Short mmCIF file of C-alpha atoms and ligand atoms in Angstrom, two decimals:
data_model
loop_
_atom_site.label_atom_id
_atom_site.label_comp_id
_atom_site.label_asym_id
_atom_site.label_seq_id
_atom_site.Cartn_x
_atom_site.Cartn_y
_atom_site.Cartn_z
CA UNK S 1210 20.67 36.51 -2.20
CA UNK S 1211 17.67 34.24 -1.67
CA UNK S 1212 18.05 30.68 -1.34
CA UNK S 1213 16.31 27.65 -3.04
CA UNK S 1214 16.06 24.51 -1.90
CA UNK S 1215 14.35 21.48 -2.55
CA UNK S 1216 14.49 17.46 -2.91
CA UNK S 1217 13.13 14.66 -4.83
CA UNK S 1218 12.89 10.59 -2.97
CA UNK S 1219 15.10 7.85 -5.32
CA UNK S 1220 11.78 5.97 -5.80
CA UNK S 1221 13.13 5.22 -9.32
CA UNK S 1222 13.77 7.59 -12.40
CA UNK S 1223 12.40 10.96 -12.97
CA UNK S 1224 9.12 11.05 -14.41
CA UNK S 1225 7.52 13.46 -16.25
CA UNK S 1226 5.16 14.20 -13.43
CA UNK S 1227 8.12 15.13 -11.12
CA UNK S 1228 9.84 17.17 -14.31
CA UNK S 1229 6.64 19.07 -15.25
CA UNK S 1230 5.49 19.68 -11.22
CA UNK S 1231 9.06 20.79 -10.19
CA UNK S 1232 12.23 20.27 -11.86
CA UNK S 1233 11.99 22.58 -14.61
CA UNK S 1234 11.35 25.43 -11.80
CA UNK S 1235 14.82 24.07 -10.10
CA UNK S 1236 16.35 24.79 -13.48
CA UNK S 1237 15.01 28.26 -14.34
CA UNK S 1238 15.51 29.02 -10.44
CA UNK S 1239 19.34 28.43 -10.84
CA UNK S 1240 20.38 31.85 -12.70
CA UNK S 1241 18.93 34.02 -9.82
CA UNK S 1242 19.33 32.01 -6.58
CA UNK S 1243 21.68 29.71 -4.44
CA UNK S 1244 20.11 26.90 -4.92
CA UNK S 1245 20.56 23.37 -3.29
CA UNK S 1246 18.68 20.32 -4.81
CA UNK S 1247 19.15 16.80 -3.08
CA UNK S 1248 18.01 13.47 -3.65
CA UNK S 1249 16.55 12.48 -0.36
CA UNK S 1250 17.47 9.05 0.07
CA UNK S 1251 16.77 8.81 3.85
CA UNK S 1252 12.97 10.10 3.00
CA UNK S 1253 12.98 6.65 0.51
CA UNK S 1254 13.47 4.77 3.77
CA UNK S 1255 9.93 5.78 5.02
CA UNK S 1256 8.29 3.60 2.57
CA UNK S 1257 10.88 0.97 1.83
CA UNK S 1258 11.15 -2.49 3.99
CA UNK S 1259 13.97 -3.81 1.78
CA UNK S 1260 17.16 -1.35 -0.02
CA UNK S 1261 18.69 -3.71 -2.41
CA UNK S 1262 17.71 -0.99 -5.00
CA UNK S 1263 18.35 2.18 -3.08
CA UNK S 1264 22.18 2.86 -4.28
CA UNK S 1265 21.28 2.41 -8.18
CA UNK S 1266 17.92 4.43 -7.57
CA UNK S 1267 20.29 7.08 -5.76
CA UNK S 1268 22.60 6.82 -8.78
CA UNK S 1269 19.64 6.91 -11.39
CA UNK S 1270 17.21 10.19 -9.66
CA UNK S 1271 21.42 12.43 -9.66
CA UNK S 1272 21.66 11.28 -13.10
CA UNK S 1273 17.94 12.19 -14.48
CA UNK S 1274 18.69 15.93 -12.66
CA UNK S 1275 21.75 16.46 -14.12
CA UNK S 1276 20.71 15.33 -17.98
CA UNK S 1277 17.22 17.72 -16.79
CA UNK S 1278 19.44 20.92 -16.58
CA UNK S 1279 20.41 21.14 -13.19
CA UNK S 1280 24.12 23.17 -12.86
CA UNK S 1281 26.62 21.62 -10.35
CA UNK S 1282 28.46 24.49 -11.22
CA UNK S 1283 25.55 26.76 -10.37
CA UNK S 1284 23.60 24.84 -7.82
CA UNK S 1285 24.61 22.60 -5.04
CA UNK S 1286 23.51 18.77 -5.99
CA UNK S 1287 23.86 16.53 -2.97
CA UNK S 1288 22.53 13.14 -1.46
CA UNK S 1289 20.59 14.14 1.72
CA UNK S 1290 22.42 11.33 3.67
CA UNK S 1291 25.65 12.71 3.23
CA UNK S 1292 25.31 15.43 5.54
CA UNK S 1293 24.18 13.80 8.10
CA UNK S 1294 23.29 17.33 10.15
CA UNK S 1295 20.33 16.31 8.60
CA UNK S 1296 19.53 13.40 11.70
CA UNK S 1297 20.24 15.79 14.10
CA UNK S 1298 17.86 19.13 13.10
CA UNK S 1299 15.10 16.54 12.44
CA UNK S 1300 15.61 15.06 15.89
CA UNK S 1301 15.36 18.78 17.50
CA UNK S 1302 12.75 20.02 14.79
CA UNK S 1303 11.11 17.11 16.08
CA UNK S 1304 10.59 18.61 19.91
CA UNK S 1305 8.60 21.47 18.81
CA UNK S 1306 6.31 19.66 16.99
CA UNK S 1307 3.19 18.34 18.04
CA UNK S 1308 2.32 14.61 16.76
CA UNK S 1309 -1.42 15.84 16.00
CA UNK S 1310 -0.03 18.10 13.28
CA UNK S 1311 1.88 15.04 11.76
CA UNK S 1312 -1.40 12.46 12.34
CA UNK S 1313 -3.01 14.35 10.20
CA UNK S 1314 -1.19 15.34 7.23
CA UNK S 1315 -2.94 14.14 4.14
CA UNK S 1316 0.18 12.15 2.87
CA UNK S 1317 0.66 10.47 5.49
CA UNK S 1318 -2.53 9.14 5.80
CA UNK S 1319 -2.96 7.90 2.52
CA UNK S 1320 0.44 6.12 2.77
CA UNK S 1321 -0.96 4.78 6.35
CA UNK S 1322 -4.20 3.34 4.01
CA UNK S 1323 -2.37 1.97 1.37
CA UNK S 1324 0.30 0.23 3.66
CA UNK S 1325 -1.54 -0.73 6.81
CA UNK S 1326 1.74 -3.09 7.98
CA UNK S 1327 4.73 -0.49 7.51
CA UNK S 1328 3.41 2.67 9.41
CA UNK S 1329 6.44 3.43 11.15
CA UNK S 1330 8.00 5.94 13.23
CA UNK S 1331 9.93 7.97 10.16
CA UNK S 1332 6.91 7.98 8.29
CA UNK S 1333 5.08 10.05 10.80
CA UNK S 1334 7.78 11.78 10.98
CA UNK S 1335 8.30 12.68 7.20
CA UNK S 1336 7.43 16.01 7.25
CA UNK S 1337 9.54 16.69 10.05
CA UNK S 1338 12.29 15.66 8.20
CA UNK S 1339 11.58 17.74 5.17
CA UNK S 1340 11.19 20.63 7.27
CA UNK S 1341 15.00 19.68 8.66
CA UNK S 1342 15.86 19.83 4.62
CA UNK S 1343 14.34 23.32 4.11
CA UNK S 1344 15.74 24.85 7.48
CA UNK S 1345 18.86 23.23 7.51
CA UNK S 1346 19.93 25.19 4.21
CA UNK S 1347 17.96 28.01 5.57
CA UNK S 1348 15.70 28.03 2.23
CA UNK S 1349 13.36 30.86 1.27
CA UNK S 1350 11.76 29.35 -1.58
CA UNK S 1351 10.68 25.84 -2.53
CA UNK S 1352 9.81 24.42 -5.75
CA UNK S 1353 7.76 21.38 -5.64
CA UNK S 1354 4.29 20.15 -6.80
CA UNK S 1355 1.06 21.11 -5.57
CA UNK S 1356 0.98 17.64 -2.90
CA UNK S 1357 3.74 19.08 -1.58
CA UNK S 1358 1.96 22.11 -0.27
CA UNK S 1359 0.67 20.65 3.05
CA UNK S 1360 4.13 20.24 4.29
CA UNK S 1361 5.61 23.55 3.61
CA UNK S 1362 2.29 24.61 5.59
CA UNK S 1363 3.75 22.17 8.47
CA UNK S 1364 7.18 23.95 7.77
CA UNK S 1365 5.88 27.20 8.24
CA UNK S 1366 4.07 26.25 11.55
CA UNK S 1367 7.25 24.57 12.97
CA UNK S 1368 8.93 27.60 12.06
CA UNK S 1369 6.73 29.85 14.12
CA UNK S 1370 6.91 27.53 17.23
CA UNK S 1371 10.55 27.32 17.10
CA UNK S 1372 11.03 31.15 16.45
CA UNK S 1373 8.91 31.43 19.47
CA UNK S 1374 10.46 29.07 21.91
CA UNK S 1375 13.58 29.70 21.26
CA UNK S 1376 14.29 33.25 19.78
CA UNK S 1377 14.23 34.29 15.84
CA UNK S 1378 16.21 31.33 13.89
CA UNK S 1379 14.36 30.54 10.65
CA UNK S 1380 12.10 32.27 8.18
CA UNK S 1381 9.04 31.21 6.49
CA UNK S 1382 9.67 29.52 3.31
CA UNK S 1383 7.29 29.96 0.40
CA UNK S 1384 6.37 27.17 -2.31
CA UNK S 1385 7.43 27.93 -5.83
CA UNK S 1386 4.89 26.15 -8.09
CA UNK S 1387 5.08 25.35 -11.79
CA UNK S 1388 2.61 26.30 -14.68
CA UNK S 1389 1.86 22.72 -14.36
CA UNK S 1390 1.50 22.00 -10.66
CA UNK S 1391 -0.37 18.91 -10.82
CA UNK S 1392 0.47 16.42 -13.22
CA UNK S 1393 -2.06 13.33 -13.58
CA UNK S 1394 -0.59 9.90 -14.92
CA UNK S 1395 -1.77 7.99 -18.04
CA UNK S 1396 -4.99 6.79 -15.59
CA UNK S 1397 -6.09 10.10 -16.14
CA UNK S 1398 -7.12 9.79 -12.25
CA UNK S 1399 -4.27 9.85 -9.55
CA UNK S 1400 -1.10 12.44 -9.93
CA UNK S 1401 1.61 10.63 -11.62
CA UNK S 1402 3.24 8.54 -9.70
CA UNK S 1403 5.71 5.37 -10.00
CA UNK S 1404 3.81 3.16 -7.68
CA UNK S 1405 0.65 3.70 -9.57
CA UNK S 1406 2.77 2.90 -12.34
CA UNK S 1407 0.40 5.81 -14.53
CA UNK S 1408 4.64 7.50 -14.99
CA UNK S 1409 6.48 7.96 -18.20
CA UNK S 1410 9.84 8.22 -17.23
CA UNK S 1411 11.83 10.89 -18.47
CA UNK S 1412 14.51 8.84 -19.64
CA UNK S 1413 12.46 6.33 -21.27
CA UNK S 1414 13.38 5.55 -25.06
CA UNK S 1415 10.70 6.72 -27.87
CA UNK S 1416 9.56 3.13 -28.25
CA UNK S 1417 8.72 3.21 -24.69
CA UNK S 1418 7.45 6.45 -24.11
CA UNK S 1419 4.98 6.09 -27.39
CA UNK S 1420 3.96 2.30 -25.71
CA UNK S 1421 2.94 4.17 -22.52
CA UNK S 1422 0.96 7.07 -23.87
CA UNK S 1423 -1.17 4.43 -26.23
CA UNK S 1424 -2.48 2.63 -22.22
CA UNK S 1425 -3.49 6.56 -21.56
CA UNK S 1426 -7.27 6.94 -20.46
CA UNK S 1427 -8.75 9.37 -22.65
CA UNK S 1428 -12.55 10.87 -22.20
CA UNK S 1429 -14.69 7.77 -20.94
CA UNK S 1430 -17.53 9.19 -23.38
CA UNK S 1431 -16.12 8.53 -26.24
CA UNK S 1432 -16.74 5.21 -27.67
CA UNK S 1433 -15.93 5.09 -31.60
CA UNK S 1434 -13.37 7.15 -33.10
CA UNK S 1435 -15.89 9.48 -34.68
CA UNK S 1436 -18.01 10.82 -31.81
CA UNK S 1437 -17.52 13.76 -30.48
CA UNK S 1438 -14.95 14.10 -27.71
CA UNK S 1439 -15.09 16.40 -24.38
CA UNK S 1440 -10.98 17.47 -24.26
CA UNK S 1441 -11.42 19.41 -21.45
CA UNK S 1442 -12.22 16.18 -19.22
CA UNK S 1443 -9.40 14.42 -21.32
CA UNK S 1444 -5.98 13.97 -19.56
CA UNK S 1445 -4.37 13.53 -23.10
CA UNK S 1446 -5.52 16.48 -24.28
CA UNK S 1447 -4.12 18.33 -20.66
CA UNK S 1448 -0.69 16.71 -21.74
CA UNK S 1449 -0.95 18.05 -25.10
CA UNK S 1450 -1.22 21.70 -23.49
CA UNK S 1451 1.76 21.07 -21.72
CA UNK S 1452 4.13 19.25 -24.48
CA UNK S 1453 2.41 20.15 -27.78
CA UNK S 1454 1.04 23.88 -27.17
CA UNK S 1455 1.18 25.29 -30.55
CA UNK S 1456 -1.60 22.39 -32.29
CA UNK S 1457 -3.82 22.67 -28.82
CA UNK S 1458 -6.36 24.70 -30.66
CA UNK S 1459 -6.89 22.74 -33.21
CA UNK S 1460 -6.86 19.53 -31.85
CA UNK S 1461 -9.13 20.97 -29.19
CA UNK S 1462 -11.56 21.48 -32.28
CA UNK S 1463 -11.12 18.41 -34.47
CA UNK S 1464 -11.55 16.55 -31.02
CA UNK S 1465 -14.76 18.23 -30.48
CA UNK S 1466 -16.18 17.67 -33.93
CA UNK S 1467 -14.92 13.78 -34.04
CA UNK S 1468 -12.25 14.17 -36.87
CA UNK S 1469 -9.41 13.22 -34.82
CA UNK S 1470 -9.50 10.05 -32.95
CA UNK S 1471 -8.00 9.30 -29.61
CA UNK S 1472 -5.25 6.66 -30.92
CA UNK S 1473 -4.16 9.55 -33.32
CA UNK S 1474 -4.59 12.12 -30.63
CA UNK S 1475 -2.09 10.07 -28.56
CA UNK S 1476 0.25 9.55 -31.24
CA UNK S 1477 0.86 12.95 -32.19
CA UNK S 1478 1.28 13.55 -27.84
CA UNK S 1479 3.92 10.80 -28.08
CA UNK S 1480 6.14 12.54 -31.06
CA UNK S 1481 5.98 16.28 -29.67
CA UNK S 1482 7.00 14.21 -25.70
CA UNK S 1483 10.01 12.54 -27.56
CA UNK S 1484 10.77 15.77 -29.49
CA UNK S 1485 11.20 18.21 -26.09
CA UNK S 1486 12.86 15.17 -24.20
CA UNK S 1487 15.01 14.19 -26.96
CA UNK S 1488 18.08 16.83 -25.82
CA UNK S 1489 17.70 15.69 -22.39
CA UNK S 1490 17.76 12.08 -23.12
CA UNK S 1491 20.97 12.65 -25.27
CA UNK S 1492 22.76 13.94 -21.64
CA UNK S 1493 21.33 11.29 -19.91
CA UNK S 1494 22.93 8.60 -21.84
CA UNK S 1495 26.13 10.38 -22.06
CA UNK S 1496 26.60 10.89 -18.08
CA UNK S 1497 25.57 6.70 -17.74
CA UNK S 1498 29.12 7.02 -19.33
CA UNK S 1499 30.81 8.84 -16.80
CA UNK S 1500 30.25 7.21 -13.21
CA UNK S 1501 33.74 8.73 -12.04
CA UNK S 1502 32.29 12.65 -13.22
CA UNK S 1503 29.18 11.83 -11.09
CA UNK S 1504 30.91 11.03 -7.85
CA UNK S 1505 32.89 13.62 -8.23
CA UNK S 1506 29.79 15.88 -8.31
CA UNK S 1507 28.28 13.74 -5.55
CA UNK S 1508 31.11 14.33 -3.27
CA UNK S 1509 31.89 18.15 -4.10
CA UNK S 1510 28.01 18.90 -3.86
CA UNK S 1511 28.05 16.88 -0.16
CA UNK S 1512 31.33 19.26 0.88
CA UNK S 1513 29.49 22.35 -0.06
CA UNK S 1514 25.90 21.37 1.69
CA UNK S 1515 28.38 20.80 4.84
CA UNK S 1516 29.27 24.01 4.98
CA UNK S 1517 25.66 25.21 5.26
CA UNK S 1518 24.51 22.70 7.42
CA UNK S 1519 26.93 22.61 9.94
CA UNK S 1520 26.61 26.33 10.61
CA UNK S 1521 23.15 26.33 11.10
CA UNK S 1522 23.30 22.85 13.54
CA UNK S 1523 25.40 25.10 15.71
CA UNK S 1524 23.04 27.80 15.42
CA UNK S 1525 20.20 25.86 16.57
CA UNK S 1526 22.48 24.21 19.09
CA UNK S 1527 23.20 27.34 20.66
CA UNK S 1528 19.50 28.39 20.48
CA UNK S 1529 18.09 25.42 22.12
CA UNK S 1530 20.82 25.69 25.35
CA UNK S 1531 22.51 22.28 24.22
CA UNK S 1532 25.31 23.83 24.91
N1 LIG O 238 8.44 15.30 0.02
C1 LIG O 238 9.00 15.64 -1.25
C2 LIG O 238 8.30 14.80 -2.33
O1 LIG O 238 7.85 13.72 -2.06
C3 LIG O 238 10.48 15.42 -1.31
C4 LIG O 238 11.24 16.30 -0.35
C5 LIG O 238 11.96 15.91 0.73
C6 LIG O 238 11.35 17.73 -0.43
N2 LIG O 238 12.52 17.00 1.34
C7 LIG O 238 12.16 18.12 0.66
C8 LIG O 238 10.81 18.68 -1.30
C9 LIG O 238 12.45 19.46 0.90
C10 LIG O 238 11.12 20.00 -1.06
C11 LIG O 238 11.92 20.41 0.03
O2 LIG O 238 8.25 15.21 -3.46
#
């Protein structure tokens, strides 16, 4: 049987962005493959100067999966730094890969722009270590968003090399996109992400989540209510395909012809986002209940990712003559 793996950073809570561009495939993935999902906590560390947050953020991103669908007694749910196997593949992964391919990986050049005083060592490094994550569990397919897709290229290439060097260890894993493989935030610019603060958490109350969606951008050319609007520029209207698809044609045409306005518009996005999340927000607050239930799933998930990684470590090991 194929296997599935893939990993989200504790940057904070899940966010709709992250749910739409990836989750949801790690749910519907679950019935058909072995899948591992882990919250890469060591990846956080890339970008972070200070951890006061990182154990609740850790706590929060396990809690958001769970309440999303994912099955601990289908899937394997895991920190990343609890099998620390990890360390050692990225260290070795590490050796085959040249730092030319890592200087120019568009991630890490954008976080190198936007923080000019923390470019450090791990962060060139980053997609190293997310290769370690896919090879480690020896993955065949990875669902993630469409940003990701430069570093499962880098995955693939390390792959190659290492095959090459060192005999046939790993194959090529693939990217498993969603419907909705880019998600852009309420800025209507940038993807969603928390540190653009343009997210609506998935876990956010209704109040919140219909606060957020009113600061949306909506189509710069539309001044008053009545003129027409352009919804396929509109990032609104984009979210409305993806939460509200059964009124997209008409408010595609009322849009169009100026009989619905934008603070309407967003209104209606805001109900039919509360109405899908609603089920998942009811698990959410449940499991806050239950801290003892989620280290248990914590620690069980760790003790089966073990298994996995510690067979391949020796693997590779043995492969690259360290012993
Ligand atoms: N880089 C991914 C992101 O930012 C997170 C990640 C880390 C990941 N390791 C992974 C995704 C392995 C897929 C597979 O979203």
């Amino acid at each position: 049987m194929k296997r599935v793996f893939s990993g989200v950073r504790p940057t904070g809570k899940l966010h709709l962005g992250n749910y739409q561009g990836a989750v949801l495939n790690y749910v519907r993935l679950q019935d058909e493959y072995k899948c591992v999902y882990c919250v890469v906590d060591i990846h956080a560390l890339t970008t972070l100067s200070e951890t006061p947050m990182l154990q609740a953020n850790i706590n929060d991103m396990f809690m958001d999966l769970l309440a999303a669908g994912v099955d601990p007694e289908k899937a394997i749910l895991f920190v990343q730094s609890h099998v620390p196997e990890i360390n050692e593949l990225a260290m070795l992964l590490g050796m085959v890969t040249p730092l030319s391919w890592l200087l120019r990986v568009p991630t890490f050049k954008e976080k190198a722009r936007q923080h000019p005083e923390n470019v450090n060592y791990g962060l060139v490094g980053y997609p190293v270590l997310m290769a370690a994550d896919i090879l480690l569990y020896k993955a065949d397919i990875v669902p993630v968003g469409i940003d990701q897709q430069p570093h499962l290229e880098l995955t693939r290439e390390i792959v190659r090399t290492f095959n090459q060097r060192f005999g046939h260890t790993f194959d090529e894993p693939q990217a498993k996109l969603t419907e909705f493989p880019l998600v852009v935030g309420l800025d209507g610019k940038d993807k969603m992400s928390k540190s653009l603060n343009n997210h609506i958490e998935i876990s956010a109350t209704p109040e919140e989540t219909q606060k957020r969606v009113m600061t949306a951008v909506t189509d710069p050319a539309r001044i008053r209510k009545n003129d027409p609007g352009h919804p396929d520029v509109c990032n609104v209207f984009k979210l409305h395909q993806q939460f509200n698809t059964a009124e997209v044609p008409t408010i595609c045409e009322e849009c169009k012809k100026g009989n619905i306005g934008c603070v309407e518009c967003k209104r209606k996005l805001a109900n039919c986002i509360n109405e899908s999340l609603a089920p998942l927000r009811e698990r959410r607050i449940a499991l806050e209940a239950k801290p003892d239930y989620i280290k248990e799933v914590m620690n069980d998930g760790a003790k089966r990712a073990s298994v996995i990684a510690k067979s391949t470590i020796e693997e590779v090991r043995a492969r690259m003559n360290l012993r």
